[in-house]
CSV table of C-alpha atoms and ligand atoms in Angstrom, one decimal:
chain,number,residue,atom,x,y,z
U,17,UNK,CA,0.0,0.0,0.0
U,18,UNK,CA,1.2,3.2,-0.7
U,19,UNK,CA,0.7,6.0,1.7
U,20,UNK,CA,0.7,9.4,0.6
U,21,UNK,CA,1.9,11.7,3.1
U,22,UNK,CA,0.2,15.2,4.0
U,23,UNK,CA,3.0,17.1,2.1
U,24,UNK,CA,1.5,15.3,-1.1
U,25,UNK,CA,-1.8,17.0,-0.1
U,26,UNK,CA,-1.5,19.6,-3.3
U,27,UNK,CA,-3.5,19.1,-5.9
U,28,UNK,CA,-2.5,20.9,-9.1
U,29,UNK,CA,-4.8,21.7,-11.6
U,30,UNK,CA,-4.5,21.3,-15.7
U,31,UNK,CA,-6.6,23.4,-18.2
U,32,UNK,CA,-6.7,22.3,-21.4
U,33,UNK,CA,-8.4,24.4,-24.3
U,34,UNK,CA,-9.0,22.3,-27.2
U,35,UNK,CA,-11.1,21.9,-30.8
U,36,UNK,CA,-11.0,18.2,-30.4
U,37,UNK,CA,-11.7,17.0,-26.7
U,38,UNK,CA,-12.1,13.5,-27.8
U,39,UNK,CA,-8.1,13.3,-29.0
U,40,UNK,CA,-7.1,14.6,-25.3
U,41,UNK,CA,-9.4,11.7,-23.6
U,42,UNK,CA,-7.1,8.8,-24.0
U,43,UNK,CA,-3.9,9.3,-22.3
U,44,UNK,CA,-5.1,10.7,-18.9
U,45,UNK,CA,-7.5,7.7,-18.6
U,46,UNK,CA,-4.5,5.3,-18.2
U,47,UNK,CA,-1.7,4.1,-16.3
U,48,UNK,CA,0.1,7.0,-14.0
U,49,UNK,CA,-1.6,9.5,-15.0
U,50,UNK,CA,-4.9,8.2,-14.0
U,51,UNK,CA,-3.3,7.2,-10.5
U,52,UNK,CA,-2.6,10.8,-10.2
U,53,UNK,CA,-6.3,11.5,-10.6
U,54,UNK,CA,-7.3,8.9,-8.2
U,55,UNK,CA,-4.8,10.1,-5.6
U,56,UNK,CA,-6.1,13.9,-6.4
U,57,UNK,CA,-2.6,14.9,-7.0
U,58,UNK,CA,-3.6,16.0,-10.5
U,59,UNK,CA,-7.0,17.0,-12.0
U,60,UNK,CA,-7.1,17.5,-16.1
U,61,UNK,CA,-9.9,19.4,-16.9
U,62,UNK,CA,-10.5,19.6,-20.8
U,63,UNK,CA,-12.7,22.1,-22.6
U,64,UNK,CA,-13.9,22.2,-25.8
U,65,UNK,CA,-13.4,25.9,-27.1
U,66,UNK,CA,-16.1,25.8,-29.4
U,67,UNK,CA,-18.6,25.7,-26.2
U,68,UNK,CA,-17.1,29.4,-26.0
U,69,UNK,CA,-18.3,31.0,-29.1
U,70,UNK,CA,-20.8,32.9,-29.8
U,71,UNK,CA,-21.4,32.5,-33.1
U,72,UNK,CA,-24.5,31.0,-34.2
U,73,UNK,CA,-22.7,27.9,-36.1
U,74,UNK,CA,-20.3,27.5,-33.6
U,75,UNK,CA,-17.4,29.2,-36.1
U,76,UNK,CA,-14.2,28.7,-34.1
U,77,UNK,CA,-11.8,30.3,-37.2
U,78,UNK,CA,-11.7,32.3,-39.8
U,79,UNK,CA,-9.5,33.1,-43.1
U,80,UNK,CA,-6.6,35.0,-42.7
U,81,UNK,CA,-6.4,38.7,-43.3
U,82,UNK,CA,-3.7,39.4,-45.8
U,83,UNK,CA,-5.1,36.0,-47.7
U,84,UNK,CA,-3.2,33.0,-48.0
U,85,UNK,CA,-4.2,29.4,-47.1
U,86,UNK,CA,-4.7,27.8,-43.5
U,87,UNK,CA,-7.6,28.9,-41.4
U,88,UNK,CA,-6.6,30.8,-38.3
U,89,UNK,CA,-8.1,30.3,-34.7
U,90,UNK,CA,-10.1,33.2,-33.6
U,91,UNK,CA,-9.5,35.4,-30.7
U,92,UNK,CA,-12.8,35.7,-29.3
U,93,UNK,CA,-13.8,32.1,-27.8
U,94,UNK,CA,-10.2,31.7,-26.2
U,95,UNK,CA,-10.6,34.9,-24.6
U,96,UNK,CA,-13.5,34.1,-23.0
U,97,UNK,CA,-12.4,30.8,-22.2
U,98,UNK,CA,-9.6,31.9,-20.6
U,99,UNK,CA,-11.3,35.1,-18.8
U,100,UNK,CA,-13.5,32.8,-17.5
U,101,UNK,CA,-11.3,30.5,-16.3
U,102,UNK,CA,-9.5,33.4,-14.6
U,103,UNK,CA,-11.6,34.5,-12.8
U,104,UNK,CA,-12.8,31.5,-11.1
U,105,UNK,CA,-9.1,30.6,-10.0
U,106,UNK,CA,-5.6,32.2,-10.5
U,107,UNK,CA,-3.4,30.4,-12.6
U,108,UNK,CA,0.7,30.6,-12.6
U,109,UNK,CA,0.7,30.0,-16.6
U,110,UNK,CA,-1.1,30.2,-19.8
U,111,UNK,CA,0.6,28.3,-22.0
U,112,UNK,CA,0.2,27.7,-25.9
U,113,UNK,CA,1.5,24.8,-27.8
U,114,UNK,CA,3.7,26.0,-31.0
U,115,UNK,CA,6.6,24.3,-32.8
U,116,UNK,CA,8.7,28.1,-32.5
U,117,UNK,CA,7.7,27.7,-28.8
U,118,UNK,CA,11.0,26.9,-26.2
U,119,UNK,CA,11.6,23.5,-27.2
U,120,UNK,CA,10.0,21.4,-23.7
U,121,UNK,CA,13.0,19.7,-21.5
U,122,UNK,CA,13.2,18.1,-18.1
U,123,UNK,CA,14.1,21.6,-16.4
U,124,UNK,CA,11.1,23.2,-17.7
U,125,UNK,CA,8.9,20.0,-16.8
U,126,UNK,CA,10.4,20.2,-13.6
U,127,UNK,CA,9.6,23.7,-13.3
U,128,UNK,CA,6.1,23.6,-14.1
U,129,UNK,CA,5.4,20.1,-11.8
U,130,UNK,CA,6.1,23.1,-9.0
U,131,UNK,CA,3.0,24.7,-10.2
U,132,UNK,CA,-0.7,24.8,-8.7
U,133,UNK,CA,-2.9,25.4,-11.8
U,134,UNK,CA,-1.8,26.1,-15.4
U,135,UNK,CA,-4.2,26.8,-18.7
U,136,UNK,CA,-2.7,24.8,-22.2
U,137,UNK,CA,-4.0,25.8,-25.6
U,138,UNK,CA,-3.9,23.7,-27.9
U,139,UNK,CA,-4.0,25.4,-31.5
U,140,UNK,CA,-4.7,24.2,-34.9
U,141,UNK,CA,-5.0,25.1,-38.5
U,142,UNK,CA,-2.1,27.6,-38.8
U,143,UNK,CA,-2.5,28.8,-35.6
U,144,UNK,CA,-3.9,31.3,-33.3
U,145,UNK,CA,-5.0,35.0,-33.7
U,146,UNK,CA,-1.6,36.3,-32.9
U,147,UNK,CA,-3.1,38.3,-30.8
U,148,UNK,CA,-4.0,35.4,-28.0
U,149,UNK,CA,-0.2,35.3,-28.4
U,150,UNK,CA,0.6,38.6,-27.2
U,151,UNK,CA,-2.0,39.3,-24.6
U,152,UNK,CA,-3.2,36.1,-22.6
U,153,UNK,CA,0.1,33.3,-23.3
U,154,UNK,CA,2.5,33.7,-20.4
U,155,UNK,CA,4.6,31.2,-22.1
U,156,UNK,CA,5.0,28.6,-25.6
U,157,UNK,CA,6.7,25.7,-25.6
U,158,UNK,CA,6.9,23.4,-28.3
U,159,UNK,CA,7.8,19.1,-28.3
U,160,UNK,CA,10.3,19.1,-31.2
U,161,UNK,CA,11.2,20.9,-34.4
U,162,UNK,CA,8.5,19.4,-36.8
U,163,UNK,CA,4.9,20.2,-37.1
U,164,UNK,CA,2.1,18.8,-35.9
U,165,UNK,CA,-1.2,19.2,-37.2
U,166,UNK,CA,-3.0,19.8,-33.4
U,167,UNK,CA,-1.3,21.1,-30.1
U,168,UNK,CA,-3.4,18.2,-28.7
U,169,UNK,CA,-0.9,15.4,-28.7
U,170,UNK,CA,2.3,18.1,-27.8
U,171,UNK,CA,-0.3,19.1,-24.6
U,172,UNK,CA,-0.6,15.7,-24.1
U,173,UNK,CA,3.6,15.1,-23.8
U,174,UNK,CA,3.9,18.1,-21.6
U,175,UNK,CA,1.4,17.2,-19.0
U,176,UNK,CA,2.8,14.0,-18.7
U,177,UNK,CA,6.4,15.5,-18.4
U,178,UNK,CA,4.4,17.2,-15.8
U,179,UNK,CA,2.3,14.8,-14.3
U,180,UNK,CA,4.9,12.3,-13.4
U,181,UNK,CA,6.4,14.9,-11.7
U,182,UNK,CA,4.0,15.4,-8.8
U,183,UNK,CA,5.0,14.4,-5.7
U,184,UNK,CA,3.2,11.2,-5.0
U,185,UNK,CA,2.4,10.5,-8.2
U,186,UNK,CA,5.2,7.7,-8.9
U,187,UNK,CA,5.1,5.0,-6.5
U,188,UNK,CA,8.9,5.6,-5.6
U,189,UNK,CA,9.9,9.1,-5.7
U,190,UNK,CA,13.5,8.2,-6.5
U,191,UNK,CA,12.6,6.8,-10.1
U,192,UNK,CA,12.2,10.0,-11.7
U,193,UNK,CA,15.5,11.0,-10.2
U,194,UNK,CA,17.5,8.8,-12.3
U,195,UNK,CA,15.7,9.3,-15.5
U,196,UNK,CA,17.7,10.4,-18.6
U,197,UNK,CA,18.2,14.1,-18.6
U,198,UNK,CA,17.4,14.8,-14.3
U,199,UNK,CA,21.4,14.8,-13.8
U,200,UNK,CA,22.7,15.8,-17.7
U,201,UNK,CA,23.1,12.1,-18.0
U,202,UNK,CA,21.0,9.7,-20.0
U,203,UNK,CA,20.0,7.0,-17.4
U,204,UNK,CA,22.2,3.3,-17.4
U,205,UNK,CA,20.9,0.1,-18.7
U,206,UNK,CA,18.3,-2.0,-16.9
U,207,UNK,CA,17.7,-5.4,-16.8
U,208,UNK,CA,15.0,-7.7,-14.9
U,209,UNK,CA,14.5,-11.7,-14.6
U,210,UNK,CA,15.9,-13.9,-16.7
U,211,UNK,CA,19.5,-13.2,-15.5
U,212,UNK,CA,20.6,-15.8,-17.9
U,213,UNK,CA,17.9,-16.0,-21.3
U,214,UNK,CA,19.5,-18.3,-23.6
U,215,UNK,CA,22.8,-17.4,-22.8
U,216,UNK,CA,22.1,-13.7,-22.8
U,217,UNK,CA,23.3,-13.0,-19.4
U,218,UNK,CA,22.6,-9.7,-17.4
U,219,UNK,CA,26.1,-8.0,-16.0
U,220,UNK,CA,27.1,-10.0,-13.1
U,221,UNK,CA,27.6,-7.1,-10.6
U,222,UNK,CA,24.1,-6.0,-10.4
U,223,UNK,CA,23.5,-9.5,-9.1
U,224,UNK,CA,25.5,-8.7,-6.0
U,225,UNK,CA,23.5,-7.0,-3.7
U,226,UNK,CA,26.7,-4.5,-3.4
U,227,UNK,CA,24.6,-1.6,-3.6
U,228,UNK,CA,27.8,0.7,-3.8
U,229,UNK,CA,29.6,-1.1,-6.6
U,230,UNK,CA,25.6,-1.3,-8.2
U,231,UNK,CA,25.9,2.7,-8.3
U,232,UNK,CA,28.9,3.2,-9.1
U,233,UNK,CA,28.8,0.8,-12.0
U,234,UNK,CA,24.9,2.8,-12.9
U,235,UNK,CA,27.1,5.8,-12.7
U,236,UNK,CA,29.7,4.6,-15.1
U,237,UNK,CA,27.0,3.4,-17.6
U,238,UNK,CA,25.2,6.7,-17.5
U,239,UNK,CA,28.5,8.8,-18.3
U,240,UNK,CA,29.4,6.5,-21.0
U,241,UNK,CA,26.0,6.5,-22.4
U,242,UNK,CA,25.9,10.0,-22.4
U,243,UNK,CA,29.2,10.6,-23.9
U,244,UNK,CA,27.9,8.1,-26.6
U,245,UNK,CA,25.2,9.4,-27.4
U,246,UNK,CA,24.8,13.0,-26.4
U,247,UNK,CA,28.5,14.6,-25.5
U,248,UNK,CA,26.5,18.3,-25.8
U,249,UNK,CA,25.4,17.2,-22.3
U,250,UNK,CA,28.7,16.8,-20.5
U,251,UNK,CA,29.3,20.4,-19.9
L,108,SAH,N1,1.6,27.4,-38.9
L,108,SAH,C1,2.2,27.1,-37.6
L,108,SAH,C2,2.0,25.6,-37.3
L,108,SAH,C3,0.6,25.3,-36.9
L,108,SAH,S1,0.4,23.6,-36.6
L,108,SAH,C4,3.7,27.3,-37.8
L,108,SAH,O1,4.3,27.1,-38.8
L,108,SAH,O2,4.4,27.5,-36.7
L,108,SAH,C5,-1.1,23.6,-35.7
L,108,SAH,C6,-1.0,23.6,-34.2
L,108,SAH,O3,-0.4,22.4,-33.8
L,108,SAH,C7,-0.2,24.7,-33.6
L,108,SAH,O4,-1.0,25.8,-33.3
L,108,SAH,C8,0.2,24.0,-32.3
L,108,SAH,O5,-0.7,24.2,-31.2
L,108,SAH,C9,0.3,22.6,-32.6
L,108,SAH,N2,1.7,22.1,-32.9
L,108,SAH,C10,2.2,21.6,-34.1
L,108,SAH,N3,3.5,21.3,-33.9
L,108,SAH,C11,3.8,21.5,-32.7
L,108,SAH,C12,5.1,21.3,-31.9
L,108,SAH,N4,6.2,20.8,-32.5
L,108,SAH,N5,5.1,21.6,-30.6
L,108,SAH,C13,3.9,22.1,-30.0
L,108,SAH,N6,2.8,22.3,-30.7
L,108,SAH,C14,2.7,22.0,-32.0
């Protein structure tokens, strides 16, 4: 049984803005992320922007002024979305999914798993009214340098990143410690039962129960993984 302590008793709040509420269903339904609902450590709340306009068909965007293909995401239903959402609670950022965003890492994951309740739009088409930009984003992050056609599955990345985060949330707190990227390293090997599969054997010195030669010999994996594979992160 796990017991989650008082200092766990934080809930943090998600907010996500989205055309396509369906496509943002899915992965908070399942494994840790869902165990971080259950343990109301994290609460996902999804709305679907179009239940913000107030135009008679529902019209979320529009053509671009200037002309040029790509429909563009109005102004007008995310700012009411997010007044409203404002006002009922304060939030420490309103963020907006956009491949020229700052490209997401662990320090900014871990940064934002410190907060208490955060707003992410998700955008589509070619965008957002760059106005939504300027006047109600406090920041833009993006997963990777290629384009997606929705924010929905980059929002879905970063609250992950964030989710697994939370205090509580992972069964040992340690794991996420030793994940690739927490230290500049990329994390070590792992291995689990068989030690021996048809011959393949697992490194005898994690079968010693030496726990100080275990981490050293973690350590030394992790360095020359990293040097392998990602030398920009050995400053
Ligand atoms: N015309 C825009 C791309 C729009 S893609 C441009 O060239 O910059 C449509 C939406 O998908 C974006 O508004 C954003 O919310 C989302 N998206 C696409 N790629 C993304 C990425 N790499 N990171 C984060 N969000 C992304």
């Amino acid at each position: 049984m796990v017991v989650v302590s008082k200092e766990y008793e934080r809930c943090m709040r998600i907010d996500l803005i989205t055309l396509l509420p369906d496509l943002l269903r899915g992965p908070f339904d399942n494994s840790i992320l869902k165990r971080a609902h259950e343990r109301g450590l994290l609460e996902v709340v999804i709305h679907n922007l179009r239940d913000y306009t107030s135009h008679k068909h529902r019209q979320v965007d529009d053509y671009q002024f200037g002309g040029g293909a790509g429909m563009v995401m109005m102004i007008e239903p995310i700012a009411r979305c997010i007044e409203q959402l404002k006002s009922e609670r304060d939030y420490d950022q309103v963020i907006y999914m956009t491949p020229d965003g700052l490209l997401l890492d662990q320090p900014t994951a871990n940064k934002l798993s410190m907060s208490k309740n955060i707003i992410i739009l998700c955008g589509h088409y070619k965008g957002v009214d760059q106005r939504v930009r300027d006047h109600f984003i406090t920041q833009e992050i993006s997963i990777g340098n290629y384009v997606l056609s929705g924010g929905e599955l980059p929002a879905a990345v970063l609250v992950d990143a964030i989710g697994r985060l939370i205090p509580g949330v992972l069964n040992d707190e340690s794991s996420a410690l030793f994940d690739s990227f927490q230290d500049d390293l990329l994390a070590p090997p792992v291995y689990t039962r068989p030690e021996d599969f048809n011959g393949l054997k697992v490194p005898s010195i994690i079968l010693t129960g030496d726990e100080k030669k275990i981490s050293q010999w973690r350590h030394d994996r992790a360095i020359e993984r990293t040097a392998e594979r990602r030398p920009d992160l050995l400053k």
